[in-house]
Coordinates of C-alpha atoms in Angstrom, one line a residue:
X1 CA 58.6 183.6 92.5
X2 CA 59.2 179.8 92.3
X3 CA 61.8 178.3 90.1
X4 CA 60.9 175.4 87.8
X5 CA 64.0 174.5 85.9
X6 CA 67.3 172.8 86.8
X7 CA 69.2 175.7 85.3
X8 CA 67.6 178.2 87.6
X9 CA 68.4 176.0 90.7
X10 CA 72.0 175.5 89.4
X11 CA 72.8 179.2 89.9
X12 CA 72.4 178.8 93.7
X13 CA 74.6 175.6 94.0
X14 CA 78.4 175.6 94.7
X15 CA 79.1 174.5 91.0
X16 CA 82.1 172.4 92.0
X17 CA 80.8 169.0 90.9
X18 CA 82.3 167.5 94.1
X19 CA 80.0 164.5 94.0
X20 CA 79.3 164.7 97.8
X21 CA 75.6 164.7 97.1
X22 CA 75.8 161.4 95.3
X23 CA 75.4 163.0 91.8
X24 CA 78.2 163.4 89.2
X25 CA 77.4 167.0 88.6
X26 CA 75.7 170.0 90.3
X27 CA 73.4 170.2 87.3
X28 CA 72.2 166.6 87.9
X29 CA 71.6 167.5 91.6
X30 CA 69.7 170.6 90.5
X31 CA 67.4 168.3 88.4
X32 CA 66.7 166.3 91.6
X33 CA 65.8 169.4 93.5
X34 CA 63.3 170.4 90.8
X35 CA 61.6 167.0 90.8
X36 CA 61.7 166.8 94.6
X37 CA 63.7 163.6 94.6
X38 CA 66.5 165.5 96.4
X39 CA 66.8 168.2 99.1
X40 CA 69.1 171.1 99.6
X41 CA 70.4 169.4 102.8
X42 CA 71.8 166.6 100.6
X43 CA 74.5 169.0 99.4
X44 CA 77.1 169.2 102.3
X45 CA 79.1 172.3 100.9
X46 CA 75.9 174.3 100.5
X47 CA 74.8 173.5 104.1
X48 CA 78.2 173.7 105.9
X49 CA 80.0 176.6 104.3
X50 CA 79.0 180.0 105.6
X51 CA 79.6 181.7 102.2
X52 CA 76.6 179.8 100.8
X53 CA 74.2 180.6 103.7
X54 CA 72.3 183.3 101.8
X55 CA 72.1 181.2 98.6
X56 CA 70.8 178.3 100.7
X57 CA 68.1 180.4 102.3
X58 CA 67.0 181.8 99.0
X59 CA 67.1 178.4 97.3
X60 CA 64.9 176.9 100.0
X61 CA 62.4 179.8 99.6
X62 CA 62.3 179.4 95.8
X63 CA 61.9 175.6 96.0
X64 CA 59.2 175.7 98.6
X65 CA 55.9 174.4 97.3
X66 CA 53.0 176.8 96.6
X67 CA 50.8 174.9 99.0
X68 CA 52.4 174.5 102.4
X69 CA 53.2 170.9 103.4
X70 CA 51.9 169.9 106.8
X71 CA 53.0 166.8 108.8
X72 CA 50.5 164.9 111.0
X73 CA 51.7 162.3 113.4
X74 CA 55.2 161.3 114.5
X75 CA 57.7 158.6 113.6
X76 CA 57.5 156.2 110.6
X77 CA 53.8 156.4 110.2
X78 CA 53.6 160.2 110.1
X79 CA 51.8 161.6 107.0
X80 CA 52.3 164.7 104.9
X81 CA 49.5 166.7 103.3
X82 CA 49.6 169.6 100.9
X83 CA 52.9 170.4 99.1
X84 CA 51.4 170.9 95.6
X85 CA 52.6 173.3 93.0
X86 CA 50.0 172.9 90.2
X87 CA 46.3 172.8 89.6
X88 CA 46.5 170.0 87.0
X89 CA 48.6 166.9 87.3
X90 CA 49.9 166.8 83.8
X91 CA 51.7 170.1 84.4
X92 CA 54.1 168.4 86.9
X93 CA 52.5 165.9 89.3
X94 CA 50.5 165.9 92.5
X95 CA 52.4 165.3 95.7
X96 CA 51.3 163.8 98.9
X97 CA 48.3 161.6 98.2
X98 CA 45.0 162.4 99.9
X99 CA 45.1 161.1 103.4
X100 CA 42.1 159.2 104.7
X101 CA 41.3 159.2 108.4
X102 CA 38.4 157.2 109.8
X103 CA 36.4 158.2 112.8
X104 CA 35.8 156.7 116.2
X105 CA 33.8 158.2 119.0
X106 CA 35.0 158.7 122.6
X107 CA 31.7 157.3 124.0
X108 CA 32.2 153.9 122.3
X109 CA 32.7 150.8 124.5
X110 CA 36.4 150.2 125.0
X111 CA 36.3 146.8 123.2
X112 CA 34.5 148.3 120.2
X113 CA 36.8 151.3 120.1
X114 CA 40.0 149.1 120.2
X115 CA 38.6 146.8 117.5
X116 CA 37.7 149.6 115.1
X117 CA 41.1 151.3 115.6
X118 CA 42.9 148.0 114.9
X119 CA 40.7 147.5 111.8
X120 CA 41.7 150.9 110.5
X121 CA 45.4 150.4 111.3
X122 CA 45.5 146.9 109.9
X123 CA 43.7 147.7 106.6
X124 CA 45.8 146.6 103.6
X125 CA 44.9 146.2 99.9
X126 CA 47.5 144.9 97.5
X127 CA 47.3 146.9 94.2
X128 CA 49.8 146.9 91.3
X129 CA 52.9 146.1 93.4
X130 CA 52.1 148.1 96.5
X131 CA 49.9 147.9 99.6
X132 CA 47.2 150.6 99.9
X133 CA 46.7 151.6 103.5
X134 CA 44.4 153.9 105.5
X135 CA 46.2 156.8 107.2
X136 CA 44.9 157.5 110.6
X137 CA 42.1 157.8 113.2
X138 CA 39.8 160.9 113.8
X139 CA 38.7 160.8 117.4
X140 CA 35.3 162.6 117.8
X141 CA 34.5 164.0 121.3
X142 CA 30.9 163.0 121.2
X143 CA 30.7 163.1 125.1
X144 CA 32.3 166.6 125.3
X145 CA 33.9 165.2 128.5
X146 CA 37.7 165.8 128.8
X147 CA 38.2 162.7 130.9
X148 CA 36.4 160.4 128.5
X149 CA 38.2 162.0 125.5
X150 CA 41.6 161.6 127.1
X151 CA 40.9 157.9 127.8
X152 CA 39.9 157.4 124.2
X153 CA 43.0 159.2 122.9
X154 CA 45.2 157.1 125.1
X155 CA 43.8 153.9 123.7
X156 CA 44.1 155.0 120.1
X157 CA 47.7 156.3 120.7
X158 CA 48.8 152.8 121.7
X159 CA 48.3 151.7 118.1
X160 CA 50.8 154.3 116.9
X161 CA 49.0 155.8 113.9
X162 CA 48.3 159.5 113.2
X163 CA 45.3 161.1 114.9
X164 CA 42.9 164.0 114.5
X165 CA 41.3 165.4 117.7
X166 CA 37.8 166.5 116.8
X167 CA 36.1 169.0 119.2
X168 CA 35.3 172.7 119.4
X169 CA 35.8 172.6 123.1
X170 CA 39.4 173.7 124.0
X171 CA 39.3 171.9 127.4
X172 CA 38.6 168.6 125.6
X173 CA 41.4 169.1 123.1
X174 CA 43.8 170.0 125.9
X175 CA 43.0 166.8 127.8
X176 CA 43.8 164.8 124.6
X177 CA 47.0 166.7 124.0
X178 CA 48.1 166.0 127.6
X179 CA 48.1 162.2 127.0
X180 CA 49.6 162.5 123.5
X181 CA 52.1 165.3 123.7
X182 CA 54.6 163.6 121.4
X183 CA 52.2 162.3 118.8
X184 CA 51.7 165.5 116.8
X185 CA 47.9 165.2 116.3
X186 CA 45.9 167.5 114.1
X187 CA 43.5 169.7 116.1
X188 CA 40.0 170.1 114.6
X189 CA 39.0 172.9 114.8
X190 CA 39.3 176.6 115.5
X191 CA 36.4 178.7 114.5
X192 CA 35.2 182.3 115.1
X193 CA 34.1 181.4 118.6
X194 CA 37.1 179.5 120.0
X195 CA 40.0 180.6 117.8
X196 CA 42.0 182.3 120.6
X197 CA 42.0 179.3 122.9
X198 CA 42.7 176.7 120.1
X199 CA 45.5 178.9 118.8
X200 CA 47.1 179.0 122.2
X201 CA 46.9 175.2 122.3
X202 CA 48.5 174.9 118.9
X203 CA 51.4 177.2 119.9
X204 CA 51.9 175.6 123.3
X205 CA 51.9 172.0 122.1
X206 CA 53.4 172.8 118.7
X207 CA 50.8 170.8 116.7
X208 CA 49.0 171.5 113.4
X209 CA 45.5 172.9 113.5
X210 CA 42.4 173.2 111.4
X211 CA 40.7 176.6 110.9
X212 CA 37.0 176.2 110.1
X213 CA 34.5 178.6 108.6
X214 CA 31.6 177.0 106.8
X215 CA 30.9 178.5 103.4
X216 CA 32.6 181.7 104.3
X217 CA 35.9 182.1 102.6
X218 CA 36.6 185.6 103.9
X219 CA 36.3 184.4 107.5
X220 CA 38.4 181.4 106.7
X221 CA 41.2 183.5 105.2
X222 CA 41.0 185.9 108.2
X223 CA 41.4 183.0 110.6
X224 CA 44.3 181.5 108.7
X225 CA 46.0 184.9 108.5
X226 CA 45.5 185.5 112.2
X227 CA 47.1 182.2 113.1
X228 CA 50.0 182.7 110.7
X229 CA 50.7 186.1 112.2
X230 CA 50.7 184.5 115.7
X231 CA 53.4 182.1 114.6
X232 CA 51.3 179.1 113.7
X233 CA 52.6 177.8 110.4
X234 CA 51.0 174.3 110.1
X235 CA 47.4 175.2 109.2
X236 CA 44.7 173.2 107.5
X237 CA 41.6 174.8 106.0
X238 CA 38.1 173.6 106.5
X239 CA 35.6 175.5 104.3
X240 CA 32.8 173.2 105.2
X241 CA 31.6 170.1 103.4
X242 CA 27.9 170.0 102.7
X243 CA 26.6 166.6 101.7
X244 CA 23.8 167.5 99.2
X245 CA 22.1 170.2 97.1
X246 CA 23.3 173.7 96.7
X247 CA 25.6 173.3 99.8
X248 CA 27.5 170.6 98.0
X249 CA 27.8 172.7 94.9
X250 CA 29.1 175.6 97.0
X251 CA 31.6 173.3 98.8
X252 CA 33.0 172.2 95.4
X253 CA 33.3 175.8 94.3
X254 CA 35.0 176.8 97.5
X255 CA 37.6 174.1 97.1
X256 CA 38.4 175.3 93.6
X257 CA 38.7 178.9 94.7
X258 CA 41.0 178.2 97.6
X259 CA 43.4 176.0 95.7
X260 CA 43.5 178.3 92.6
X261 CA 44.2 181.3 94.9
X262 CA 47.0 179.4 96.7
X263 CA 48.7 178.1 93.5
X264 CA 48.5 181.6 92.0
X265 CA 50.4 183.1 94.9
X266 CA 48.0 184.1 97.6
X267 CA 50.1 182.9 100.6
X268 CA 47.5 183.8 103.1
X269 CA 45.3 180.9 102.0
X270 CA 47.9 178.5 100.5
X271 CA 47.3 175.6 102.9
X272 CA 46.0 172.1 102.6
X273 CA 42.3 171.6 102.5
X274 CA 40.2 169.2 104.6
X275 CA 37.1 167.5 103.2
X276 CA 34.5 165.8 105.4
X277 CA 32.7 163.1 103.4
X278 CA 31.4 161.6 106.5
X279 CA 28.8 164.4 106.6
X280 CA 26.9 162.1 104.2
X281 CA 25.7 160.3 107.3
X282 CA 24.1 163.5 108.5
X283 CA 22.1 164.0 105.3
X284 CA 19.1 162.2 106.5
X285 CA 19.8 159.0 104.4
X286 CA 18.1 156.2 106.4
X287 CA 19.7 153.3 104.6
X288 CA 23.3 152.7 105.8
X289 CA 24.3 151.2 102.4
X290 CA 23.1 154.4 100.6
X291 CA 24.8 156.6 103.1
X292 CA 28.0 154.7 102.6
X293 CA 27.6 154.9 98.9
X294 CA 27.1 158.7 99.0
X295 CA 30.1 159.1 101.3
X296 CA 32.2 157.3 98.8
X297 CA 30.9 159.6 96.0
X298 CA 31.8 162.7 98.0
X299 CA 35.3 161.2 98.8
X300 CA 35.9 160.6 95.1
X301 CA 34.9 164.2 94.2
X302 CA 37.2 165.8 96.7
X303 CA 40.1 163.4 96.0
X304 CA 40.0 164.6 92.4
X305 CA 39.5 168.2 93.4
X306 CA 42.0 169.2 96.0
X307 CA 41.0 167.5 99.2
X308 CA 44.3 166.9 100.9
X309 CA 42.9 165.1 103.9
X310 CA 39.5 163.8 104.7
X311 CA 37.5 162.2 107.5
X312 CA 35.3 159.2 106.7
X313 CA 33.2 156.7 108.5
X314 CA 32.3 153.6 106.5
X315 CA 34.8 150.7 106.7
X316 CA 32.8 148.5 104.3
X317 CA 35.0 147.1 101.5
X318 CA 32.7 148.5 98.8
X319 CA 33.4 151.9 100.3
X320 CA 37.1 151.8 101.2
X321 CA 38.4 150.0 98.0
X322 CA 37.2 152.6 95.5
X323 CA 38.4 155.4 97.8
X324 CA 42.0 154.2 98.2
X325 CA 42.2 153.0 94.5
X326 CA 41.1 156.4 93.2
X327 CA 43.6 158.3 95.4
X328 CA 46.4 156.0 94.3
X329 CA 45.5 156.6 90.6
X330 CA 45.1 160.3 90.8
X331 CA 48.4 160.7 92.7
X332 CA 50.4 158.4 90.4
X333 CA 53.3 160.4 89.0
X334 CA 52.6 160.8 85.2
X335 CA 56.4 161.5 84.7
X336 CA 57.3 157.9 85.5
X337 CA 55.1 154.9 84.9
X338 CA 54.8 152.5 87.8
X339 CA 57.4 149.7 87.3
X340 CA 58.7 146.6 89.0
X341 CA 62.4 145.7 89.3
X342 CA 63.8 144.2 86.2
X343 CA 64.8 140.7 87.2
X344 CA 63.9 137.0 87.1
X345 CA 60.9 136.1 89.3
X346 CA 59.7 132.7 90.5
X347 CA 56.0 132.0 90.1
X348 CA 55.1 129.2 92.4
X349 CA 57.9 126.6 92.7
X350 CA 59.6 126.3 89.3
X351 CA 62.0 123.5 88.5
X352 CA 64.4 122.9 85.6
X353 CA 61.5 121.6 83.6
X354 CA 59.2 124.6 84.2
X355 CA 58.5 127.1 81.4
X356 CA 60.4 130.4 81.0
X357 CA 58.4 133.5 80.0
X358 CA 59.2 137.2 79.8
X359 CA 57.2 140.4 79.9
X360 CA 57.9 144.1 80.5
X361 CA 58.5 145.7 83.8
X362 CA 55.3 147.9 83.6
X363 CA 53.7 147.1 86.9
X364 CA 50.2 146.6 85.6
X365 CA 51.4 144.3 82.8
X366 CA 53.7 142.3 85.1
X367 CA 51.2 141.8 87.9
X368 CA 48.4 140.8 85.4
X369 CA 50.7 138.1 83.9
X370 CA 51.9 137.0 87.3
X371 CA 48.3 136.7 88.6
X372 CA 47.1 134.8 85.5
X373 CA 50.0 132.3 86.0
X374 CA 49.8 131.9 89.8
X375 CA 46.0 131.7 90.0
X376 CA 46.1 128.8 87.6
X377 CA 48.8 126.9 89.4
X378 CA 51.4 127.3 86.7
X379 CA 54.9 127.1 88.2
X380 CA 57.3 129.0 85.9
X381 CA 60.2 131.5 85.6
X382 CA 59.0 135.0 84.7
X383 CA 61.5 137.6 83.5
X384 CA 60.6 141.3 83.8
X385 CA 62.5 143.2 81.0
X386 CA 63.3 146.9 81.7
X387 CA 61.3 148.9 79.2
X388 CA 61.1 152.0 81.3
X389 CA 57.7 151.0 82.6
X390 CA 56.1 150.7 79.2
X391 CA 53.7 147.8 78.2
X392 CA 54.5 145.1 75.7
X393 CA 52.8 146.5 72.5
X394 CA 54.0 150.1 73.0
X395 CA 57.5 148.9 74.0
X396 CA 57.9 146.8 70.9
X397 CA 56.7 149.6 68.6
X398 CA 58.9 152.2 70.4
X399 CA 62.0 150.1 70.5
X400 CA 62.1 149.7 74.3
X401 CA 61.6 146.0 74.0
X402 CA 64.0 144.4 71.6
X403 CA 65.9 141.0 71.3
X404 CA 69.1 142.7 72.6
X405 CA 67.2 144.1 75.7
X406 CA 65.7 140.7 76.4
X407 CA 69.2 139.0 76.2
X408 CA 70.6 141.7 78.4
X409 CA 67.9 141.1 80.9
X410 CA 68.6 137.4 81.0
X411 CA 72.4 138.1 81.4
X412 CA 71.8 140.6 84.3
X413 CA 69.5 138.1 86.0
X414 CA 72.2 135.5 85.7
X415 CA 69.8 133.1 84.1
X416 CA 71.5 130.8 81.5
X417 CA 68.8 129.0 79.4
X418 CA 71.3 126.2 78.6
X419 CA 72.0 125.3 82.2
X420 CA 69.1 126.7 84.3
X421 CA 66.5 124.7 82.5
X422 CA 66.4 121.4 80.6
X423 CA 64.4 122.6 77.5
X424 CA 66.3 125.8 76.4
X425 CA 62.9 127.4 75.4
X426 CA 61.5 130.8 76.0
X427 CA 57.8 131.9 75.6
X428 CA 57.4 135.4 74.2
X429 CA 54.3 137.5 74.6
X430 CA 52.0 137.3 71.6
X431 CA 52.2 141.1 71.2
X432 CA 56.0 140.7 70.7
X433 CA 55.7 137.9 68.1
X434 CA 57.8 140.0 65.6
X435 CA 60.8 139.5 67.8
X436 CA 60.8 135.7 67.6
X437 CA 63.5 135.3 64.9
X438 CA 65.8 137.9 66.5
X439 CA 65.3 136.3 69.9
X440 CA 66.3 132.9 68.7
X441 CA 69.5 134.3 67.1
X442 CA 70.4 136.3 70.3
X443 CA 69.5 133.8 72.9
X444 CA 70.5 130.6 71.0
X445 CA 67.2 129.1 72.2
X446 CA 63.9 128.0 70.9
X447 CA 61.3 130.8 71.1
X448 CA 57.6 130.0 71.2
X449 CA 55.0 132.8 70.6
X450 CA 52.5 132.8 73.5
X451 CA 48.9 134.2 73.4
X452 CA 48.1 137.8 72.9
X453 CA 46.4 137.9 76.3
X454 CA 48.0 136.4 79.4
X455 CA 44.5 135.2 80.5
X456 CA 44.8 132.6 77.7
X457 CA 48.1 131.2 79.0
X458 CA 46.5 128.2 80.9
X459 CA 44.8 126.9 77.7
X460 CA 48.0 127.7 75.7
X461 CA 50.1 125.7 78.1
X462 CA 47.8 122.7 77.8
X463 CA 48.3 122.6 74.1
X464 CA 52.0 123.7 73.8
X465 CA 53.8 122.6 76.9
X466 CA 56.1 120.8 77.4
X467 CA 57.7 121.5 74.1
X468 CA 58.4 118.7 71.7
X469 CA 62.0 117.6 71.5

């Protein structure tokens, strides 16, 4: 039985409040264990003292996620999949965002292969304060030739991103493993015909493996149980991904059944699930744009419903952008709004005569304001006030954005309006207009009320800046 409250975790801790974990109390550390921002290994007494050995082992068991977490790749770019505890995000949060691997074929020309791998590895999309990336490369053994496959693996491995080896031929997979022994690739896949040989490879090279049984959950569970009993712990499930019709409906239902069973305590099938949206290209859709569109639709469906890892094909921006954006949104932690650091930011190249504005540290608000200013060439100082990641209107209503907090933010940023700028003027968001009087009293500065929408700042600046003396 899992534990879900700090009080339950606290019973297994030393209860000395020694502070060696970096927290003031053991209860505070217990809270970090429950929300997964801390690990049991962060508590030195718990790990080092023999008298706590049984408690440590039991605590690790109780804290383990319902769905096993599996690592693919090695080093800084390694990715984790699985690790979830809930069916619905609002009950806690989803962990380990859906990982997206894009395919290459081992029979591609070397130049084309290298170019595509570099395109995948170099993909970057800035979104609300972070860069959205693609996660790895799935190498398909189209040639079924061990030598060709090994050569392709060697080229991809040079880039240093996680890999999936795709073949049902054990000899082909072994050839790839021989040239990438330390890369920890994911093997795809073991099925009813090759399970013994693939299982031996997974044990020999200590790599994660996919077990596959298309639209047969009993066979899938049997394969997973067989591998687990053989000592293979890092397993990924492939129940099959049909692109259209009744097959697609069955695929969706299978994903739901597997995840529900895993969360409800069926450890024999509590593993990450693989989706294969690139089967859209096998659905007989002649138009590449339509095939790419349908692949994106499938990726969206299985991002929302329990696909922990997927293999895709289209690298067109109209396909990749919605895929990575949706995954980022679904896996945003609802317990803590996305926020930027509370400090004074420079937009462009501000001087002592440039305007001074403030907004909240809610990332979407901050980057919207910053974008509206920078895209219109407005050099200014922009202060992000700590409102616990809440937007302007809600923060004013809830008391997270007050004149005292704005003054405190200026003080912490070391920005003195009387000496840093020549005009001693601050522009407040239009939605915070009610704070104008209090701000003037607290800051000892002139406060101008800006527009309700930051998109109107350029026009507002033309009429109201510089301020009249």
